[in-house]
mmCIF file with all atom_site columns, C-alpha atoms in Angstrom:
data_model
loop_
_atom_site.group_PDB
_atom_site.id
_atom_site.type_symbol
_atom_site.label_atom_id
_atom_site.label_alt_id
_atom_site.label_comp_id
_atom_site.label_asym_id
_atom_site.label_entity_id
_atom_site.label_seq_id
_atom_site.pdbx_PDB_ins_code
_atom_site.Cartn_x
_atom_site.Cartn_y
_atom_site.Cartn_z
_atom_site.occupancy
_atom_site.B_iso_or_equiv
_atom_site.pdbx_formal_charge
_atom_site.auth_seq_id
_atom_site.auth_comp_id
_atom_site.auth_asym_id
_atom_site.auth_atom_id
_atom_site.pdbx_PDB_model_num
ATOM 1   C CA . VAL A 1 1   ? 141.481 109.446 113.347 1.00 98.00 ? 1014 VAL A CA 1
ATOM 2   C CA . ASN A 1 2   ? 144.090 107.440 114.955 1.00 98.00 ? 1015 ASN A CA 1
ATOM 3   C CA . SER A 1 3   ? 141.556 105.462 116.970 1.00 97.00 ? 1016 SER A CA 1
ATOM 4   C CA . MET A 1 4   ? 140.016 104.526 113.454 1.00 97.00 ? 1017 MET A CA 1
ATOM 5   C CA . LEU A 1 5   ? 143.389 103.934 111.795 1.00 98.00 ? 1018 LEU A CA 1
ATOM 6   C CA . ASP A 1 6   ? 144.278 101.381 114.581 1.00 97.00 ? 1019 ASP A CA 1
ATOM 7   C CA . TYR A 1 7   ? 141.073 99.739  114.151 1.00 96.00 ? 1020 TYR A CA 1
ATOM 8   C CA . SER A 1 8   ? 141.540 99.357  110.456 1.00 97.00 ? 1021 SER A CA 1
ATOM 9   C CA . ASP A 1 9   ? 145.192 97.737  111.417 1.00 96.00 ? 1022 ASP A CA 1
ATOM 10  C CA . GLU A 1 10  ? 143.214 95.047  113.353 1.00 94.00 ? 1023 GLU A CA 1
ATOM 11  C CA . LYS A 1 11  ? 140.236 94.440  111.274 1.00 94.00 ? 1024 LYS A CA 1
ATOM 12  C CA . GLY A 1 12  ? 141.592 95.298  107.686 1.00 95.00 ? 1025 GLY A CA 1
ATOM 13  C CA . HIS A 1 13  ? 139.140 98.150  107.011 1.00 96.00 ? 1026 HIS A CA 1
ATOM 14  C CA . LEU A 1 14  ? 137.850 101.130 108.484 1.00 97.00 ? 1027 LEU A CA 1
ATOM 15  C CA . PRO A 1 15  ? 135.121 100.988 110.979 1.00 96.00 ? 1028 PRO A CA 1
ATOM 16  C CA . ILE A 1 16  ? 131.694 100.942 109.249 1.00 96.00 ? 1029 ILE A CA 1
ATOM 17  C CA . TRP A 1 17  ? 129.298 100.589 112.234 1.00 94.00 ? 1030 TRP A CA 1
ATOM 18  C CA . ALA A 1 18  ? 131.248 99.155  115.276 1.00 92.00 ? 1031 ALA A CA 1
ATOM 19  C CA . LEU A 1 19  ? 129.554 98.235  118.682 1.00 92.00 ? 1032 LEU A CA 1
ATOM 20  C CA . TRP A 1 20  ? 131.652 97.545  121.687 1.00 90.00 ? 1033 TRP A CA 1
ATOM 21  C CA . GLY A 1 21  ? 134.620 96.946  119.575 1.00 83.00 ? 1034 GLY A CA 1
ATOM 22  C CA . HIS A 1 22  ? 132.931 94.611  117.275 1.00 88.00 ? 1035 HIS A CA 1
ATOM 23  C CA . GLU A 1 23  ? 132.000 95.230  113.451 1.00 92.00 ? 1036 GLU A CA 1
ATOM 24  C CA . THR A 1 24  ? 128.420 94.900  112.938 1.00 91.00 ? 1037 THR A CA 1
ATOM 25  C CA . TYR A 1 25  ? 128.222 95.686  109.413 1.00 90.00 ? 1038 TYR A CA 1
ATOM 26  C CA . THR A 1 26  ? 124.729 97.193  109.945 1.00 87.00 ? 1039 THR A CA 1
ATOM 27  C CA . MET A 1 27  ? 124.867 100.284 108.025 1.00 92.00 ? 1040 MET A CA 1
ATOM 28  C CA . ILE A 1 28  ? 126.260 100.791 104.376 1.00 94.00 ? 1041 ILE A CA 1
ATOM 29  C CA . ALA A 1 29  ? 129.311 102.300 102.578 1.00 95.00 ? 1042 ALA A CA 1
ATOM 30  C CA . ASN A 1 30  ? 132.096 103.368 104.887 1.00 97.00 ? 1043 ASN A CA 1
ATOM 31  C CA . HIS A 1 31  ? 131.721 106.886 106.334 1.00 97.00 ? 1044 HIS A CA 1
ATOM 32  C CA . SER A 1 32  ? 134.845 106.639 108.376 1.00 98.00 ? 1045 SER A CA 1
ATOM 33  C CA . VAL A 1 33  ? 136.233 107.929 104.868 1.00 99.00 ? 1046 VAL A CA 1
ATOM 34  C CA . PRO A 1 34  ? 134.830 111.255 104.871 1.00 98.00 ? 1047 PRO A CA 1
ATOM 35  C CA . MET A 1 35  ? 135.574 112.068 108.414 1.00 98.00 ? 1048 MET A CA 1
ATOM 36  C CA . ILE A 1 36  ? 139.303 111.226 107.977 1.00 99.00 ? 1049 ILE A CA 1
ATOM 37  C CA . ALA A 1 37  ? 139.475 113.164 104.415 1.00 99.00 ? 1050 ALA A CA 1
ATOM 38  C CA . ASP A 1 38  ? 137.647 116.211 106.198 1.00 98.00 ? 1051 ASP A CA 1
ATOM 39  C CA . ALA A 1 39  ? 140.223 116.088 109.005 1.00 99.00 ? 1052 ALA A CA 1
ATOM 40  C CA . TYR A 1 40  ? 143.159 116.096 106.810 1.00 99.00 ? 1053 TYR A CA 1
ATOM 41  C CA . LEU A 1 41  ? 141.803 118.592 104.282 1.00 98.00 ? 1054 LEU A CA 1
ATOM 42  C CA . LYS A 1 42  ? 141.168 121.078 107.126 1.00 98.00 ? 1055 LYS A CA 1
ATOM 43  C CA . GLY A 1 43  ? 144.708 120.684 108.221 1.00 98.00 ? 1056 GLY A CA 1
ATOM 44  C CA . PHE A 1 44  ? 144.349 118.859 111.510 1.00 97.00 ? 1057 PHE A CA 1
ATOM 45  C CA . GLU A 1 45  ? 147.596 117.301 112.570 1.00 94.00 ? 1058 GLU A CA 1
ATOM 46  C CA . GLY A 1 46  ? 148.589 114.291 114.845 1.00 97.00 ? 1059 GLY A CA 1
ATOM 47  C CA . PHE A 1 47  ? 148.105 111.594 112.253 1.00 98.00 ? 1060 PHE A CA 1
ATOM 48  C CA . ASP A 1 48  ? 149.950 110.172 109.538 1.00 98.00 ? 1061 ASP A CA 1
ATOM 49  C CA . ALA A 1 49  ? 148.165 111.206 106.325 1.00 98.00 ? 1062 ALA A CA 1
ATOM 50  C CA . GLU A 1 50  ? 149.741 108.628 104.046 1.00 99.00 ? 1063 GLU A CA 1
ATOM 51  C CA . ARG A 1 51  ? 148.670 105.692 106.497 1.00 99.00 ? 1064 ARG A CA 1
ATOM 52  C CA . ALA A 1 52  ? 145.368 107.281 106.737 1.00 99.00 ? 1065 ALA A CA 1
ATOM 53  C CA . TYR A 1 53  ? 144.848 107.488 102.894 1.00 99.00 ? 1066 TYR A CA 1
ATOM 54  C CA . ALA A 1 54  ? 146.140 103.972 102.495 1.00 99.00 ? 1067 ALA A CA 1
ATOM 55  C CA . ALA A 1 55  ? 143.685 102.709 105.044 1.00 99.00 ? 1068 ALA A CA 1
ATOM 56  C CA . ILE A 1 56  ? 140.856 104.714 103.008 1.00 99.00 ? 1069 ILE A CA 1
ATOM 57  C CA . LYS A 1 57  ? 141.973 103.260 99.802  1.00 99.00 ? 1070 LYS A CA 1
ATOM 58  C CA . LYS A 1 58  ? 142.116 99.696  100.994 1.00 98.00 ? 1071 LYS A CA 1
ATOM 59  C CA . SER A 1 59  ? 138.624 100.100 102.752 1.00 98.00 ? 1072 SER A CA 1
ATOM 60  C CA . ILE A 1 60  ? 136.871 100.934 99.329  1.00 98.00 ? 1073 ILE A CA 1
ATOM 61  C CA . THR A 1 61  ? 138.498 98.840  96.849  1.00 98.00 ? 1074 THR A CA 1
ATOM 62  C CA . GLN A 1 62  ? 139.547 95.538  98.443  1.00 96.00 ? 1075 GLN A CA 1
ATOM 63  C CA . SER A 1 63  ? 136.614 93.303  99.049  1.00 92.00 ? 1076 SER A CA 1
ATOM 64  C CA . MET A 1 64  ? 136.844 91.658  102.291 1.00 88.00 ? 1077 MET A CA 1
ATOM 65  C CA . HIS A 1 65  ? 133.284 91.647  104.097 1.00 87.00 ? 1078 HIS A CA 1
ATOM 66  C CA . PRO A 1 66  ? 129.819 91.225  103.140 1.00 83.00 ? 1079 PRO A CA 1
ATOM 67  C CA . LYS A 1 67  ? 129.338 94.693  101.955 1.00 85.00 ? 1080 LYS A CA 1
ATOM 68  C CA . SER A 1 68  ? 132.402 95.227  99.849  1.00 87.00 ? 1081 SER A CA 1
ATOM 69  C CA . ASP A 1 69  ? 131.839 93.949  96.548  1.00 92.00 ? 1082 ASP A CA 1
ATOM 70  C CA . TRP A 1 70  ? 133.883 96.434  94.737  1.00 96.00 ? 1083 TRP A CA 1
ATOM 71  C CA . GLU A 1 71  ? 134.496 94.351  91.757  1.00 96.00 ? 1084 GLU A CA 1
ATOM 72  C CA . MET A 1 72  ? 130.589 94.354  90.934  1.00 97.00 ? 1085 MET A CA 1
ATOM 73  C CA . TYR A 1 73  ? 130.376 98.357  91.802  1.00 97.00 ? 1086 TYR A CA 1
ATOM 74  C CA . ASP A 1 74  ? 133.177 99.011  89.253  1.00 97.00 ? 1087 ASP A CA 1
ATOM 75  C CA . HIS A 1 75  ? 131.922 96.553  86.669  1.00 98.00 ? 1088 HIS A CA 1
ATOM 76  C CA . TYR A 1 76  ? 128.529 98.036  86.560  1.00 99.00 ? 1089 TYR A CA 1
ATOM 77  C CA . GLY A 1 77  ? 128.830 101.525 87.864  1.00 98.00 ? 1090 GLY A CA 1
ATOM 78  C CA . TYR A 1 78  ? 126.111 100.901 90.425  1.00 98.00 ? 1091 TYR A CA 1
ATOM 79  C CA . TYR A 1 79  ? 124.618 97.834  92.224  1.00 97.00 ? 1092 TYR A CA 1
ATOM 80  C CA . PRO A 1 80  ? 122.325 95.788  90.242  1.00 97.00 ? 1093 PRO A CA 1
ATOM 81  C CA . TYR A 1 81  ? 119.213 94.873  92.290  1.00 95.00 ? 1094 TYR A CA 1
ATOM 82  C CA . ASP A 1 82  ? 119.221 91.466  90.940  1.00 95.00 ? 1095 ASP A CA 1
ATOM 83  C CA . LEU A 1 83  ? 122.651 90.630  92.369  1.00 95.00 ? 1096 LEU A CA 1
ATOM 84  C CA . VAL A 1 84  ? 122.456 92.645  95.581  1.00 92.00 ? 1097 VAL A CA 1
ATOM 85  C CA . LYS A 1 85  ? 119.328 91.758  97.037  1.00 86.00 ? 1098 LYS A CA 1
ATOM 86  C CA . THR A 1 86  ? 118.810 94.444  99.455  1.00 90.00 ? 1099 THR A CA 1
ATOM 87  C CA . GLU A 1 87  ? 119.680 98.069  99.521  1.00 94.00 ? 1100 GLU A CA 1
ATOM 88  C CA . SER A 1 88  ? 121.207 98.279  96.203  1.00 96.00 ? 1101 SER A CA 1
ATOM 89  C CA . VAL A 1 89  ? 120.486 101.976 95.342  1.00 97.00 ? 1102 VAL A CA 1
ATOM 90  C CA . SER A 1 90  ? 121.324 103.264 98.808  1.00 97.00 ? 1103 SER A CA 1
ATOM 91  C CA . ARG A 1 91  ? 124.581 101.446 98.495  1.00 96.00 ? 1104 ARG A CA 1
ATOM 92  C CA . THR A 1 92  ? 125.402 103.019 95.252  1.00 98.00 ? 1105 THR A CA 1
ATOM 93  C CA . MET A 1 93  ? 124.255 106.630 96.417  1.00 97.00 ? 1106 MET A CA 1
ATOM 94  C CA . GLU A 1 94  ? 126.234 106.392 99.559  1.00 97.00 ? 1107 GLU A CA 1
ATOM 95  C CA . CYS A 1 95  ? 129.405 104.895 98.276  1.00 98.00 ? 1108 CYS A CA 1
ATOM 96  C CA . GLY A 1 96  ? 129.579 107.982 95.885  1.00 98.00 ? 1109 GLY A CA 1
ATOM 97  C CA . ILE A 1 97  ? 130.081 110.293 99.069  1.00 98.00 ? 1110 ILE A CA 1
ATOM 98  C CA . ASP A 1 98  ? 132.903 108.180 100.238 1.00 99.00 ? 1111 ASP A CA 1
ATOM 99  C CA . ASP A 1 99  ? 134.680 108.126 96.719  1.00 99.00 ? 1112 ASP A CA 1
ATOM 100 C CA . TYR A 1 100 ? 134.367 111.905 96.514  1.00 99.00 ? 1113 TYR A CA 1
ATOM 101 C CA . SER A 1 101 ? 136.088 112.163 99.891  1.00 99.00 ? 1114 SER A CA 1
ATOM 102 C CA . ALA A 1 102 ? 138.686 109.776 98.811  1.00 99.00 ? 1115 ALA A CA 1
ATOM 103 C CA . ALA A 1 103 ? 139.209 111.669 95.517  1.00 99.00 ? 1116 ALA A CA 1
ATOM 104 C CA . LEU A 1 104 ? 139.847 115.099 97.381  1.00 99.00 ? 1117 LEU A CA 1
ATOM 105 C CA . MET A 1 105 ? 142.428 113.579 99.675  1.00 99.00 ? 1118 MET A CA 1
ATOM 106 C CA . ALA A 1 106 ? 144.091 111.965 96.946  1.00 99.00 ? 1119 ALA A CA 1
ATOM 107 C CA . GLU A 1 107 ? 144.212 115.043 95.083  1.00 99.00 ? 1120 GLU A CA 1
ATOM 108 C CA . LYS A 1 108 ? 145.850 116.927 97.762  1.00 98.00 ? 1121 LYS A CA 1
ATOM 109 C CA . LEU A 1 109 ? 148.517 114.110 98.340  1.00 99.00 ? 1122 LEU A CA 1
ATOM 110 C CA . GLY A 1 110 ? 149.342 114.283 94.698  1.00 99.00 ? 1123 GLY A CA 1
ATOM 111 C CA . LYS A 1 111 ? 147.916 110.908 93.740  1.00 99.00 ? 1124 LYS A CA 1
ATOM 112 C CA . THR A 1 112 ? 146.252 112.073 90.454  1.00 99.00 ? 1125 THR A CA 1
ATOM 113 C CA . GLU A 1 113 ? 145.477 108.589 89.225  1.00 99.00 ? 1126 GLU A CA 1
ATOM 114 C CA . ASP A 1 114 ? 143.711 107.821 92.256  1.00 99.00 ? 1127 ASP A CA 1
ATOM 115 C CA . ARG A 1 115 ? 141.968 111.065 92.279  1.00 99.00 ? 1128 ARG A CA 1
ATOM 116 C CA . ASP A 1 116 ? 140.484 110.296 88.835  1.00 99.00 ? 1129 ASP A CA 1
ATOM 117 C CA . PHE A 1 117 ? 139.595 106.897 89.545  1.00 99.00 ? 1130 PHE A CA 1
ATOM 118 C CA . PHE A 1 118 ? 137.402 107.874 92.667  1.00 99.00 ? 1131 PHE A CA 1
ATOM 119 C CA . MET A 1 119 ? 135.993 111.119 90.907  1.00 99.00 ? 1132 MET A CA 1
ATOM 120 C CA . LYS A 1 120 ? 134.585 108.715 88.265  1.00 98.00 ? 1133 LYS A CA 1
ATOM 121 C CA . ARG A 1 121 ? 132.981 106.520 90.940  1.00 99.00 ? 1134 ARG A CA 1
ATOM 122 C CA . ALA A 1 122 ? 131.429 109.607 92.639  1.00 99.00 ? 1135 ALA A CA 1
ATOM 123 C CA . ASP A 1 123 ? 129.232 109.919 89.533  1.00 98.00 ? 1136 ASP A CA 1
ATOM 124 C CA . TYR A 1 124 ? 127.928 106.472 89.730  1.00 99.00 ? 1137 TYR A CA 1
ATOM 125 C CA . TYR A 1 125 ? 124.797 107.913 91.284  1.00 98.00 ? 1138 TYR A CA 1
ATOM 126 C CA . LYS A 1 126 ? 123.677 109.092 87.784  1.00 98.00 ? 1139 LYS A CA 1
ATOM 127 C CA . ASN A 1 127 ? 123.408 105.521 86.600  1.00 98.00 ? 1140 ASN A CA 1
ATOM 128 C CA . VAL A 1 128 ? 120.420 104.910 89.035  1.00 98.00 ? 1141 VAL A CA 1
ATOM 129 C CA . PHE A 1 129 ? 118.720 108.073 88.271  1.00 98.00 ? 1142 PHE A CA 1
ATOM 130 C CA . ASP A 1 130 ? 115.461 107.514 86.087  1.00 97.00 ? 1143 ASP A CA 1
ATOM 131 C CA . PRO A 1 131 ? 114.470 110.704 84.354  1.00 94.00 ? 1144 PRO A CA 1
ATOM 132 C CA . GLU A 1 132 ? 110.851 109.371 83.701  1.00 94.00 ? 1145 GLU A CA 1
ATOM 133 C CA . THR A 1 133 ? 110.185 109.134 87.616  1.00 94.00 ? 1146 THR A CA 1
ATOM 134 C CA . GLY A 1 134 ? 112.611 111.674 88.727  1.00 94.00 ? 1147 GLY A CA 1
ATOM 135 C CA . ALA A 1 135 ? 113.884 109.178 91.098  1.00 96.00 ? 1148 ALA A CA 1
ATOM 136 C CA . MET A 1 136 ? 116.800 107.029 92.099  1.00 98.00 ? 1149 MET A CA 1
ATOM 137 C CA . ARG A 1 137 ? 115.423 103.684 90.846  1.00 98.00 ? 1150 ARG A CA 1
ATOM 138 C CA . PRO A 1 138 ? 116.749 100.108 91.165  1.00 97.00 ? 1151 PRO A CA 1
ATOM 139 C CA . LYS A 1 139 ? 118.371 98.776  88.063  1.00 98.00 ? 1152 LYS A CA 1
ATOM 140 C CA . ASP A 1 140 ? 119.216 95.136  87.221  1.00 98.00 ? 1153 ASP A CA 1
ATOM 141 C CA . SER A 1 141 ? 122.429 93.706  85.851  1.00 98.00 ? 1154 SER A CA 1
ATOM 142 C CA . LYS A 1 142 ? 121.269 94.088  82.089  1.00 98.00 ? 1155 LYS A CA 1
ATOM 143 C CA . GLY A 1 143 ? 120.239 97.615  82.626  1.00 98.00 ? 1156 GLY A CA 1
ATOM 144 C CA . ASN A 1 144 ? 116.673 97.376  83.079  1.00 98.00 ? 1157 ASN A CA 1
ATOM 145 C CA . TRP A 1 145 ? 114.637 99.466  85.669  1.00 98.00 ? 1158 TRP A CA 1
ATOM 146 C CA . LEU A 1 146 ? 112.749 97.809  88.392  1.00 97.00 ? 1159 LEU A CA 1
ATOM 147 C CA . THR A 1 147 ? 109.080 97.297  87.432  1.00 96.00 ? 1160 THR A CA 1
ATOM 148 C CA . PRO A 1 148 ? 106.710 97.849  88.799  1.00 95.00 ? 1161 PRO A CA 1
ATOM 149 C CA . PHE A 1 149 ? 108.435 100.623 90.829  1.00 96.00 ? 1162 PHE A CA 1
ATOM 150 C CA . ASP A 1 150 ? 106.777 102.236 93.917  1.00 96.00 ? 1163 ASP A CA 1
ATOM 151 C CA . PRO A 1 151 ? 108.772 105.485 94.950  1.00 96.00 ? 1164 PRO A CA 1
ATOM 152 C CA . TYR A 1 152 ? 106.819 105.523 98.074  1.00 96.00 ? 1165 TYR A CA 1
ATOM 153 C CA . GLN A 1 153 ? 107.777 101.777 99.250  1.00 94.00 ? 1166 GLN A CA 1
ATOM 154 C CA . LEU A 1 154 ? 109.864 101.992 102.473 1.00 94.00 ? 1167 LEU A CA 1
ATOM 155 C CA . ALA A 1 155 ? 112.796 99.818  102.562 1.00 90.00 ? 1168 ALA A CA 1
ATOM 156 C CA . HIS A 1 156 ? 115.423 98.639  105.251 1.00 85.00 ? 1169 HIS A CA 1
ATOM 157 C CA . ALA A 1 157 ? 117.563 95.622  104.959 1.00 74.00 ? 1170 ALA A CA 1
ATOM 158 C CA . ASP A 1 158 ? 117.311 94.724  108.728 1.00 60.00 ? 1171 ASP A CA 1
ATOM 159 C CA . SER A 1 159 ? 113.838 94.711  108.779 1.00 55.00 ? 1172 SER A CA 1
ATOM 160 C CA . ASN A 1 160 ? 111.208 92.438  107.685 1.00 55.00 ? 1173 ASN A CA 1
ATOM 161 C CA . VAL A 1 161 ? 110.615 95.057  104.749 1.00 60.00 ? 1174 VAL A CA 1
ATOM 162 C CA . GLY A 1 162 ? 113.645 94.253  102.926 1.00 67.00 ? 1175 GLY A CA 1
ATOM 163 C CA . GLY A 1 163 ? 114.186 96.392  99.749  1.00 89.00 ? 1176 GLY A CA 1
ATOM 164 C CA . HIS A 1 164 ? 116.359 98.507  97.705  1.00 94.00 ? 1177 HIS A CA 1
ATOM 165 C CA . TYR A 1 165 ? 116.713 101.175 100.277 1.00 95.00 ? 1178 TYR A CA 1
ATOM 166 C CA . THR A 1 166 ? 118.213 101.863 103.777 1.00 94.00 ? 1179 THR A CA 1
ATOM 167 C CA . GLU A 1 167 ? 115.856 103.244 106.203 1.00 93.00 ? 1180 GLU A CA 1
ATOM 168 C CA . GLY A 1 168 ? 113.851 105.300 103.263 1.00 95.00 ? 1181 GLY A CA 1
ATOM 169 C CA . ASN A 1 169 ? 112.513 105.177 99.961  1.00 96.00 ? 1182 ASN A CA 1
ATOM 170 C CA . ALA A 1 170 ? 113.346 106.542 96.289  1.00 97.00 ? 1183 ALA A CA 1
ATOM 171 C CA . LEU A 1 171 ? 111.765 110.010 97.155  1.00 97.00 ? 1184 LEU A CA 1
ATOM 172 C CA . GLN A 1 172 ? 114.169 110.367 100.012 1.00 97.00 ? 1185 GLN A CA 1
ATOM 173 C CA . TYR A 1 173 ? 117.346 108.876 98.669  1.00 97.00 ? 1186 TYR A CA 1
ATOM 174 C CA . THR A 1 174 ? 116.942 110.781 95.552  1.00 97.00 ? 1187 THR A CA 1
ATOM 175 C CA . TRP A 1 175 ? 118.569 113.814 97.187  1.00 97.00 ? 1188 TRP A CA 1
ATOM 176 C CA . HIS A 1 176 ? 121.471 111.624 98.530  1.00 96.00 ? 1189 HIS A CA 1
ATOM 177 C CA . VAL A 1 177 ? 124.084 113.279 96.415  1.00 98.00 ? 1190 VAL A CA 1
ATOM 178 C CA . MET A 1 178 ? 125.786 115.584 98.844  1.00 95.00 ? 1191 MET A CA 1
ATOM 179 C CA . GLN A 1 179 ? 129.031 115.448 97.020  1.00 96.00 ? 1192 GLN A CA 1
ATOM 180 C CA . ASP A 1 180 ? 127.645 116.914 93.743  1.00 97.00 ? 1193 ASP A CA 1
ATOM 181 C CA . ILE A 1 181 ? 124.645 119.008 94.180  1.00 96.00 ? 1194 ILE A CA 1
ATOM 182 C CA . PRO A 1 182 ? 125.233 120.928 90.852  1.00 97.00 ? 1195 PRO A CA 1
ATOM 183 C CA . GLY A 1 183 ? 125.743 117.774 88.869  1.00 97.00 ? 1196 GLY A CA 1
ATOM 184 C CA . LEU A 1 184 ? 122.424 116.176 90.359  1.00 98.00 ? 1197 LEU A CA 1
ATOM 185 C CA . ILE A 1 185 ? 120.552 119.442 89.257  1.00 97.00 ? 1198 ILE A CA 1
ATOM 186 C CA . GLU A 1 186 ? 121.862 119.332 85.846  1.00 97.00 ? 1199 GLU A CA 1
ATOM 187 C CA . TRP A 1 187 ? 121.209 115.545 85.649  1.00 96.00 ? 1200 TRP A CA 1
ATOM 188 C CA . MET A 1 188 ? 117.575 116.145 86.634  1.00 96.00 ? 1201 MET A CA 1
ATOM 189 C CA . GLY A 1 189 ? 117.275 118.553 83.633  1.00 96.00 ? 1202 GLY A CA 1
ATOM 190 C CA . GLY A 1 190 ? 118.354 122.028 85.213  1.00 97.00 ? 1203 GLY A CA 1
ATOM 191 C CA . LYS A 1 191 ? 117.184 124.109 88.030  1.00 97.00 ? 1204 LYS A CA 1
ATOM 192 C CA . GLU A 1 192 ? 113.482 124.452 87.232  1.00 98.00 ? 1205 GLU A CA 1
ATOM 193 C CA . LYS A 1 193 ? 113.056 120.879 86.892  1.00 96.00 ? 1206 LYS A CA 1
ATOM 194 C CA . ALA A 1 194 ? 114.992 120.085 89.863  1.00 97.00 ? 1207 ALA A CA 1
ATOM 195 C CA . GLY A 1 195 ? 113.164 122.559 91.913  1.00 97.00 ? 1208 GLY A CA 1
ATOM 196 C CA . GLN A 1 196 ? 109.956 120.990 90.921  1.00 96.00 ? 1209 GLN A CA 1
ATOM 197 C CA . TYR A 1 197 ? 111.214 117.533 92.006  1.00 96.00 ? 1210 TYR A CA 1
ATOM 198 C CA . LEU A 1 198 ? 112.315 119.102 95.419  1.00 97.00 ? 1211 LEU A CA 1
ATOM 199 C CA . ASP A 1 199 ? 109.242 121.051 95.916  1.00 97.00 ? 1212 ASP A CA 1
ATOM 200 C CA . SER A 1 200 ? 107.230 117.834 95.387  1.00 96.00 ? 1213 SER A CA 1
ATOM 201 C CA . LEU A 1 201 ? 109.109 116.116 97.959  1.00 97.00 ? 1214 LEU A CA 1
ATOM 202 C CA . PHE A 1 202 ? 107.887 118.465 100.482 1.00 98.00 ? 1215 PHE A CA 1
ATOM 203 C CA . TYR A 1 203 ? 104.110 118.743 99.011  1.00 97.00 ? 1216 TYR A CA 1
ATOM 204 C CA . THR A 1 204 ? 103.363 115.218 98.193  1.00 97.00 ? 1217 THR A CA 1
ATOM 205 C CA . THR A 1 205 ? 101.241 112.952 100.280 1.00 96.00 ? 1218 THR A CA 1
ATOM 206 C CA . GLN A 1 206 ? 102.788 111.680 103.759 1.00 95.00 ? 1219 GLN A CA 1
ATOM 207 C CA . GLN A 1 207 ? 101.453 108.159 102.980 1.00 94.00 ? 1220 GLN A CA 1
ATOM 208 C CA . THR A 1 208 ? 104.036 105.527 102.295 1.00 94.00 ? 1221 THR A CA 1
ATOM 209 C CA . THR A 1 209 ? 103.822 101.726 101.192 1.00 93.00 ? 1222 THR A CA 1
ATOM 210 C CA . GLY A 1 210 ? 104.826 99.916  104.340 1.00 88.00 ? 1223 GLY A CA 1
ATOM 211 C CA . THR A 1 211 ? 106.121 101.331 107.556 1.00 85.00 ? 1224 THR A CA 1
ATOM 212 C CA . LEU A 1 212 ? 109.515 101.766 109.339 1.00 88.00 ? 1225 LEU A CA 1
ATOM 213 C CA . SER A 1 213 ? 109.921 102.964 112.879 1.00 88.00 ? 1226 SER A CA 1
ATOM 214 C CA . ASP A 1 214 ? 113.118 104.874 111.603 1.00 88.00 ? 1227 ASP A CA 1
ATOM 215 C CA . VAL A 1 215 ? 110.947 107.019 109.194 1.00 93.00 ? 1228 VAL A CA 1
ATOM 216 C CA . THR A 1 216 ? 109.146 109.647 111.254 1.00 94.00 ? 1229 THR A CA 1
ATOM 217 C CA . GLY A 1 217 ? 108.248 113.520 111.075 1.00 96.00 ? 1230 GLY A CA 1
ATOM 218 C CA . LEU A 1 218 ? 107.263 113.239 107.547 1.00 97.00 ? 1231 LEU A CA 1
ATOM 219 C CA . ILE A 1 219 ? 106.573 116.466 105.549 1.00 97.00 ? 1232 ILE A CA 1
ATOM 220 C CA . GLY A 1 220 ? 105.266 115.127 102.514 1.00 98.00 ? 1233 GLY A CA 1
ATOM 221 C CA . GLN A 1 221 ? 108.046 112.493 101.868 1.00 97.00 ? 1234 GLN A CA 1
ATOM 222 C CA . TYR A 1 222 ? 110.759 114.520 103.623 1.00 98.00 ? 1235 TYR A CA 1
ATOM 223 C CA . ALA A 1 223 ? 111.426 112.260 106.759 1.00 96.00 ? 1236 ALA A CA 1
ATOM 224 C CA . HIS A 1 224 ? 112.680 114.725 109.321 1.00 96.00 ? 1237 HIS A CA 1
ATOM 225 C CA . GLY A 1 225 ? 113.138 112.145 112.102 1.00 94.00 ? 1238 GLY A CA 1
ATOM 226 C CA . ASN A 1 226 ? 115.958 110.159 110.122 1.00 92.00 ? 1239 ASN A CA 1
ATOM 227 C CA . GLU A 1 227 ? 119.084 110.683 108.740 1.00 92.00 ? 1240 GLU A CA 1
ATOM 228 C CA . PRO A 1 228 ? 118.889 110.306 104.942 1.00 92.00 ? 1241 PRO A CA 1
ATOM 229 C CA . SER A 1 229 ? 116.744 113.290 104.769 1.00 94.00 ? 1242 SER A CA 1
ATOM 230 C CA . HIS A 1 230 ? 118.379 115.730 107.246 1.00 92.00 ? 1243 HIS A CA 1
ATOM 231 C CA . HIS A 1 231 ? 120.621 117.318 104.735 1.00 93.00 ? 1244 HIS A CA 1
ATOM 232 C CA . VAL A 1 232 ? 117.877 118.308 102.245 1.00 93.00 ? 1245 VAL A CA 1
ATOM 233 C CA . ALA A 1 233 ? 115.937 120.857 104.397 1.00 84.00 ? 1246 ALA A CA 1
#
């Protein structure tokens, strides 16, 4: 944690995907946030909690690098695919995990206004869930769903595939709501409907639109060989 905070002091934000001391911005959101919040909530000592929280808040509210367009995120409640040309859905989903973590830390520190702000943000995933398809679907700045839409289309910004997801597709990222599984189930229409969606992830075809070297070990559309699916099983 202290190393991350030292990094933040130098760089202006917590590490995202650093390599040899340099920030690559290869991945999305900022998952130093849940790591630090988790350490604090579990009672680990040896670091300044207020300093840590300040670094968290700055990293996920102040725009300072290409993937920190927070004003857009807060204005729309999601990343519109016509304004964010790649990874719009995945970025919306993964930022929610950081927001929820920040909210829990803020609550324990007695920062109720911040807690409410980040808890509201943690629900933004609901804005990209399309009940018609049962998937997290790209939406533009006018609130229109991407059409035509192929939930089997693999995507990754750092490949020639491009697209609206990160190392995955809509079917895999639909379950990327680790911070609020009960809320996701309710949003899907209840346990029975959510169960049908979950079963279909494993029983549908293994065929995808496009290929990515990251997406391997397919059981239906569950990709055991890559991180976006790991928590589902």
